[in-house]
PDB file of C-alpha atoms in Angstrom:
ATOM      1  CA  UNK E   1      99.888 157.651 140.968  1.00  0.00           C
ATOM      2  CA  UNK E   2      97.672 156.326 138.617  1.00  0.00           C
ATOM      3  CA  UNK E   3     100.494 156.954 135.940  1.00  0.00           C
ATOM      4  CA  UNK E   4     102.685 155.312 137.609  1.00  0.00           C
ATOM      5  CA  UNK E   5     100.105 151.976 138.078  1.00  0.00           C
ATOM      6  CA  UNK E   6      99.806 152.515 133.913  1.00  0.00           C
ATOM      7  CA  UNK E   7     103.622 152.369 133.729  1.00  0.00           C
ATOM      8  CA  UNK E   8     104.373 149.304 135.614  1.00  0.00           C
ATOM      9  CA  UNK E   9     101.448 147.530 134.052  1.00  0.00           C
ATOM     10  CA  UNK E  10     102.995 148.482 130.754  1.00  0.00           C
ATOM     11  CA  UNK E  11     106.444 147.652 131.708  1.00  0.00           C
ATOM     12  CA  UNK E  12     104.936 144.519 132.928  1.00  0.00           C
ATOM     13  CA  UNK E  13     103.773 143.860 129.595  1.00  0.00           C
ATOM     14  CA  UNK E  14     106.973 144.808 127.745  1.00  0.00           C
ATOM     15  CA  UNK E  15     108.537 142.022 130.291  1.00  0.00           C
ATOM     16  CA  UNK E  16     105.950 139.685 129.723  1.00  0.00           C
ATOM     17  CA  UNK E  17     106.224 139.762 125.484  1.00  0.00           C
ATOM     18  CA  UNK E  18     109.743 139.270 125.987  1.00  0.00           C
ATOM     19  CA  UNK E  19     109.159 136.152 127.861  1.00  0.00           C
ATOM     20  CA  UNK E  20     110.876 137.709 131.430  1.00  0.00           C
ATOM     21  CA  UNK E  21     108.267 136.222 133.301  1.00  0.00           C
ATOM     22  CA  UNK E  22     109.657 136.995 136.869  1.00  0.00           C
ATOM     23  CA  UNK E  23     110.368 140.377 136.053  1.00  0.00           C
ATOM     24  CA  UNK E  24     106.993 141.070 134.913  1.00  0.00           C
ATOM     25  CA  UNK E  25     105.023 138.992 137.513  1.00  0.00           C
ATOM     26  CA  UNK E  26     107.274 141.570 140.340  1.00  0.00           C
ATOM     27  CA  UNK E  27     105.918 144.577 138.458  1.00  0.00           C
ATOM     28  CA  UNK E  28     101.896 143.426 137.469  1.00  0.00           C
ATOM     29  CA  UNK E  29     102.106 142.534 141.183  1.00  0.00           C
ATOM     30  CA  UNK E  30     103.306 146.091 142.131  1.00  0.00           C
ATOM     31  CA  UNK E  31     100.910 147.781 139.907  1.00  0.00           C
ATOM     32  CA  UNK E  32      98.066 145.633 141.291  1.00  0.00           C
ATOM     33  CA  UNK E  33      99.256 146.594 144.565  1.00  0.00           C
ATOM     34  CA  UNK E  34      99.327 149.990 144.153  1.00  0.00           C
ATOM     35  CA  UNK E  35      96.093 150.417 142.542  1.00  0.00           C
ATOM     36  CA  UNK E  36      93.872 148.277 145.093  1.00  0.00           C
ATOM     37  CA  UNK E  37      95.546 149.924 148.288  1.00  0.00           C
ATOM     38  CA  UNK E  38      95.129 153.631 146.659  1.00  0.00           C
ATOM     39  CA  UNK E  39      92.455 153.227 144.406  1.00  0.00           C
ATOM     40  CA  UNK E  40      90.150 151.102 146.513  1.00  0.00           C
ATOM     41  CA  UNK E  41      86.693 152.717 144.784  1.00  0.00           C
ATOM     42  CA  UNK E  42      87.792 152.439 141.180  1.00  0.00           C
ATOM     43  CA  UNK E  43      88.576 148.621 140.664  1.00  0.00           C
ATOM     44  CA  UNK E  44      88.771 149.231 137.137  1.00  0.00           C
ATOM     45  CA  UNK E  45      92.424 150.423 137.840  1.00  0.00           C
ATOM     46  CA  UNK E  46      93.775 147.280 139.073  1.00  0.00           C
ATOM     47  CA  UNK E  47      92.195 145.793 135.870  1.00  0.00           C
ATOM     48  CA  UNK E  48      95.278 145.655 133.683  1.00  0.00           C
ATOM     49  CA  UNK E  49      97.588 144.909 136.069  1.00  0.00           C
ATOM     50  CA  UNK E  50      95.376 142.117 137.141  1.00  0.00           C
ATOM     51  CA  UNK E  51      94.711 140.480 133.679  1.00  0.00           C
ATOM     52  CA  UNK E  52      98.662 140.615 133.273  1.00  0.00           C
ATOM     53  CA  UNK E  53      99.315 138.679 136.455  1.00  0.00           C
ATOM     54  CA  UNK E  54      96.106 136.248 135.271  1.00  0.00           C
ATOM     55  CA  UNK E  55      97.986 135.916 132.114  1.00  0.00           C
ATOM     56  CA  UNK E  56     101.098 134.861 133.579  1.00  0.00           C
ATOM     57  CA  UNK E  57      99.226 132.443 136.179  1.00  0.00           C
ATOM     58  CA  UNK E  58      97.769 130.753 132.788  1.00  0.00           C
ATOM     59  CA  UNK E  59     101.035 130.263 131.533  1.00  0.00           C
ATOM     60  CA  UNK E  60     102.239 128.577 134.366  1.00  0.00           C
ATOM     61  CA  UNK E  61      99.325 126.310 134.216  1.00  0.00           C
ATOM     62  CA  UNK E  62      97.703 127.650 137.240  1.00  0.00           C
ATOM     63  CA  UNK E  63      94.017 127.985 135.625  1.00  0.00           C
ATOM     64  CA  UNK E  64      91.668 128.415 138.726  1.00  0.00           C
ATOM     65  CA  UNK E  65      94.009 131.223 139.956  1.00  0.00           C
ATOM     66  CA  UNK E  66      94.024 132.873 136.464  1.00  0.00           C
ATOM     67  CA  UNK E  67      90.451 132.292 135.879  1.00  0.00           C
ATOM     68  CA  UNK E  68      89.610 134.096 139.417  1.00  0.00           C
ATOM     69  CA  UNK E  69      91.770 137.021 139.534  1.00  0.00           C
ATOM     70  CA  UNK E  70      89.997 138.053 135.548  1.00  0.00           C
ATOM     71  CA  UNK E  71      86.659 136.787 136.917  1.00  0.00           C
ATOM     72  CA  UNK E  72      86.716 139.475 139.862  1.00  0.00           C
ATOM     73  CA  UNK E  73      87.498 142.545 137.623  1.00  0.00           C
ATOM     74  CA  UNK E  74      85.556 141.285 134.556  1.00  0.00           C
ATOM     75  CA  UNK E  75      82.233 143.874 136.200  1.00  0.00           C
ATOM     76  CA  UNK E  76      85.105 146.650 136.743  1.00  0.00           C
ATOM     77  CA  UNK E  77      86.462 145.794 132.742  1.00  0.00           C
ATOM     78  CA  UNK E  78      82.921 146.269 131.637  1.00  0.00           C
ATOM     79  CA  UNK E  79      81.972 149.226 133.764  1.00  0.00           C
ATOM     80  CA  UNK E  80      85.014 150.975 132.927  1.00  0.00           C
ATOM     81  CA  UNK E  81      88.326 149.383 132.105  1.00  0.00           C
ATOM     82  CA  UNK E  82      90.647 149.727 129.424  1.00  0.00           C
ATOM     83  CA  UNK E  83      90.625 148.378 126.082  1.00  0.00           C
ATOM     84  CA  UNK E  84      94.017 147.000 126.954  1.00  0.00           C
ATOM     85  CA  UNK E  85      92.988 144.726 130.091  1.00  0.00           C
ATOM     86  CA  UNK E  86      89.713 144.076 127.837  1.00  0.00           C
ATOM     87  CA  UNK E  87      92.349 142.559 125.407  1.00  0.00           C
ATOM     88  CA  UNK E  88      94.034 140.682 127.578  1.00  0.00           C
ATOM     89  CA  UNK E  89      91.379 139.375 130.032  1.00  0.00           C
ATOM     90  CA  UNK E  90      88.365 137.878 127.140  1.00  0.00           C
ATOM     91  CA  UNK E  91      90.612 136.102 124.909  1.00  0.00           C
ATOM     92  CA  UNK E  92      92.249 134.446 128.117  1.00  0.00           C
ATOM     93  CA  UNK E  93      88.871 133.302 129.959  1.00  0.00           C
ATOM     94  CA  UNK E  94      87.823 131.964 126.906  1.00  0.00           C
ATOM     95  CA  UNK E  95      91.430 130.081 126.404  1.00  0.00           C
ATOM     96  CA  UNK E  96      90.388 128.955 129.858  1.00  0.00           C
ATOM     97  CA  UNK E  97      87.055 127.770 129.315  1.00  0.00           C
ATOM     98  CA  UNK E  98      88.861 125.744 125.912  1.00  0.00           C
ATOM     99  CA  UNK E  99      91.741 124.000 127.741  1.00  0.00           C
ATOM    100  CA  UNK E 100      88.690 122.960 130.281  1.00  0.00           C
ATOM    101  CA  UNK E 101      86.950 121.869 127.338  1.00  0.00           C
ATOM    102  CA  UNK E 102      84.122 124.182 127.666  1.00  0.00           C
ATOM    103  CA  UNK E 103      84.076 125.096 123.899  1.00  0.00           C
ATOM    104  CA  UNK E 104      80.560 126.359 124.250  1.00  0.00           C
ATOM    105  CA  UNK E 105      81.498 128.680 127.295  1.00  0.00           C
ATOM    106  CA  UNK E 106      84.333 129.958 125.472  1.00  0.00           C
ATOM    107  CA  UNK E 107      82.100 131.072 122.359  1.00  0.00           C
ATOM    108  CA  UNK E 108      79.619 132.811 125.152  1.00  0.00           C
ATOM    109  CA  UNK E 109      82.928 134.550 126.558  1.00  0.00           C
ATOM    110  CA  UNK E 110      83.984 135.757 123.053  1.00  0.00           C
ATOM    111  CA  UNK E 111      80.585 136.678 122.046  1.00  0.00           C
ATOM    112  CA  UNK E 112      80.534 139.055 125.378  1.00  0.00           C
ATOM    113  CA  UNK E 113      83.721 140.653 124.465  1.00  0.00           C
ATOM    114  CA  UNK E 114      82.086 141.547 121.121  1.00  0.00           C
ATOM    115  CA  UNK E 115      79.198 142.998 122.291  1.00  0.00           C
ATOM    116  CA  UNK E 116      81.712 145.009 124.538  1.00  0.00           C
ATOM    117  CA  UNK E 117      83.663 145.886 121.352  1.00  0.00           C
ATOM    118  CA  UNK E 118      80.573 147.459 119.972  1.00  0.00           C
ATOM    119  CA  UNK E 119      79.417 149.317 122.848  1.00  0.00           C
ATOM    120  CA  UNK E 120      82.787 150.687 123.561  1.00  0.00           C
ATOM    121  CA  UNK E 121      83.461 151.353 119.908  1.00  0.00           C
ATOM    122  CA  UNK E 122      86.765 149.206 120.133  1.00  0.00           C
ATOM    123  CA  UNK E 123      87.512 147.327 116.929  1.00  0.00           C
ATOM    124  CA  UNK E 124      90.644 146.053 118.290  1.00  0.00           C
ATOM    125  CA  UNK E 125      88.480 143.966 121.145  1.00  0.00           C
ATOM    126  CA  UNK E 126      86.270 143.033 118.277  1.00  0.00           C
ATOM    127  CA  UNK E 127      89.176 141.727 115.962  1.00  0.00           C
ATOM    128  CA  UNK E 128      90.547 140.081 118.617  1.00  0.00           C
ATOM    129  CA  UNK E 129      87.637 138.162 119.848  1.00  0.00           C
ATOM    130  CA  UNK E 130      86.977 137.341 117.000  1.00  0.00           C
ATOM    131  CA  UNK E 131      90.742 136.012 115.621  1.00  0.00           C
ATOM    132  CA  UNK E 132      90.545 133.429 118.730  1.00  0.00           C
ATOM    133  CA  UNK E 133      87.479 132.273 117.722  1.00  0.00           C
ATOM    134  CA  UNK E 134      88.721 131.227 114.690  1.00  0.00           C
ATOM    135  CA  UNK E 135      91.991 129.738 116.665  1.00  0.00           C
ATOM    136  CA  UNK E 136      89.144 127.574 118.664  1.00  0.00           C
ATOM    137  CA  UNK E 137      87.422 126.972 115.442  1.00  0.00           C
ATOM    138  CA  UNK E 138      90.566 125.554 113.763  1.00  0.00           C
ATOM    139  CA  UNK E 139      91.380 123.754 117.049  1.00  0.00           C
ATOM    140  CA  UNK E 140      88.260 121.589 116.502  1.00  0.00           C
ATOM    141  CA  UNK E 141      89.254 121.041 112.749  1.00  0.00           C
ATOM    142  CA  UNK E 142      86.287 123.425 111.951  1.00  0.00           C
ATOM    143  CA  UNK E 143      87.961 125.260 108.676  1.00  0.00           C
ATOM    144  CA  UNK E 144      85.035 126.307 107.132  1.00  0.00           C
ATOM    145  CA  UNK E 145      84.098 128.068 110.372  1.00  0.00           C
ATOM    146  CA  UNK E 146      87.249 129.462 111.078  1.00  0.00           C
ATOM    147  CA  UNK E 147      86.846 130.784 107.459  1.00  0.00           C
ATOM    148  CA  UNK E 148      83.949 132.457 108.306  1.00  0.00           C
ATOM    149  CA  UNK E 149      85.695 134.163 110.935  1.00  0.00           C
ATOM    150  CA  UNK E 150      88.587 135.379 108.560  1.00  0.00           C
ATOM    151  CA  UNK E 151      85.996 136.967 106.529  1.00  0.00           C
ATOM    152  CA  UNK E 152      84.569 138.777 109.411  1.00  0.00           C
ATOM    153  CA  UNK E 153      87.885 140.091 110.146  1.00  0.00           C
ATOM    154  CA  UNK E 154      88.127 141.319 106.466  1.00  0.00           C
ATOM    155  CA  UNK E 155      85.055 143.027 107.132  1.00  0.00           C
ATOM    156  CA  UNK E 156      85.916 144.182 109.831  1.00  0.00           C
ATOM    157  CA  UNK E 157      89.113 145.665 108.991  1.00  0.00           C
ATOM    158  CA  UNK E 158      87.466 147.029 105.537  1.00  0.00           C
ATOM    159  CA  UNK E 159      84.687 148.932 107.412  1.00  0.00           C
ATOM    160  CA  UNK E 160      86.677 150.205 110.316  1.00  0.00           C
ATOM    161  CA  UNK E 161      87.534 154.108 110.266  1.00  0.00           C
ATOM    162  CA  UNK E 162      89.467 153.504 113.866  1.00  0.00           C
ATOM    163  CA  UNK E 163      92.453 155.251 114.412  1.00  0.00           C
ATOM    164  CA  UNK E 164      95.161 152.826 116.052  1.00  0.00           C
ATOM    165  CA  UNK E 165      94.276 153.203 119.647  1.00  0.00           C
ATOM    166  CA  UNK E 166      90.578 151.621 118.997  1.00  0.00           C
TER     167      UNK E 166
END
């Protein structure tokens, strides 16, 4: 069943990336329903499909629903979620905060993601968080600060001996 949940979530992610949003939504919802009904004591299994659904909701303009879907699962992501769920959840929460004009809150979310990345050894999450921070800074016209983020990304790439899964 765990493999089925993961397969459905991966298929949903592929559909999302190919902009087949209706199909992505159905697949992610199926994965979420399966995880929620089968593994009630392992909430981290529902984090990836929930993150995918939240992304779809965000793209449709349903910020409150997207935020609630992620916020309620953030403890599970922190405690034992996959890197894929974290890679989708944290930048999405930061974008939601930014879209609401809460730039400081977005920065806090991204720092939390970097801290999680440090604890778990997830270089991709650290890079995604730094890149999202650079995007937010560029949106604010803070080019010099965004360049500092770019330098941090360069240092992270240079110092990382992690494989592609991290």
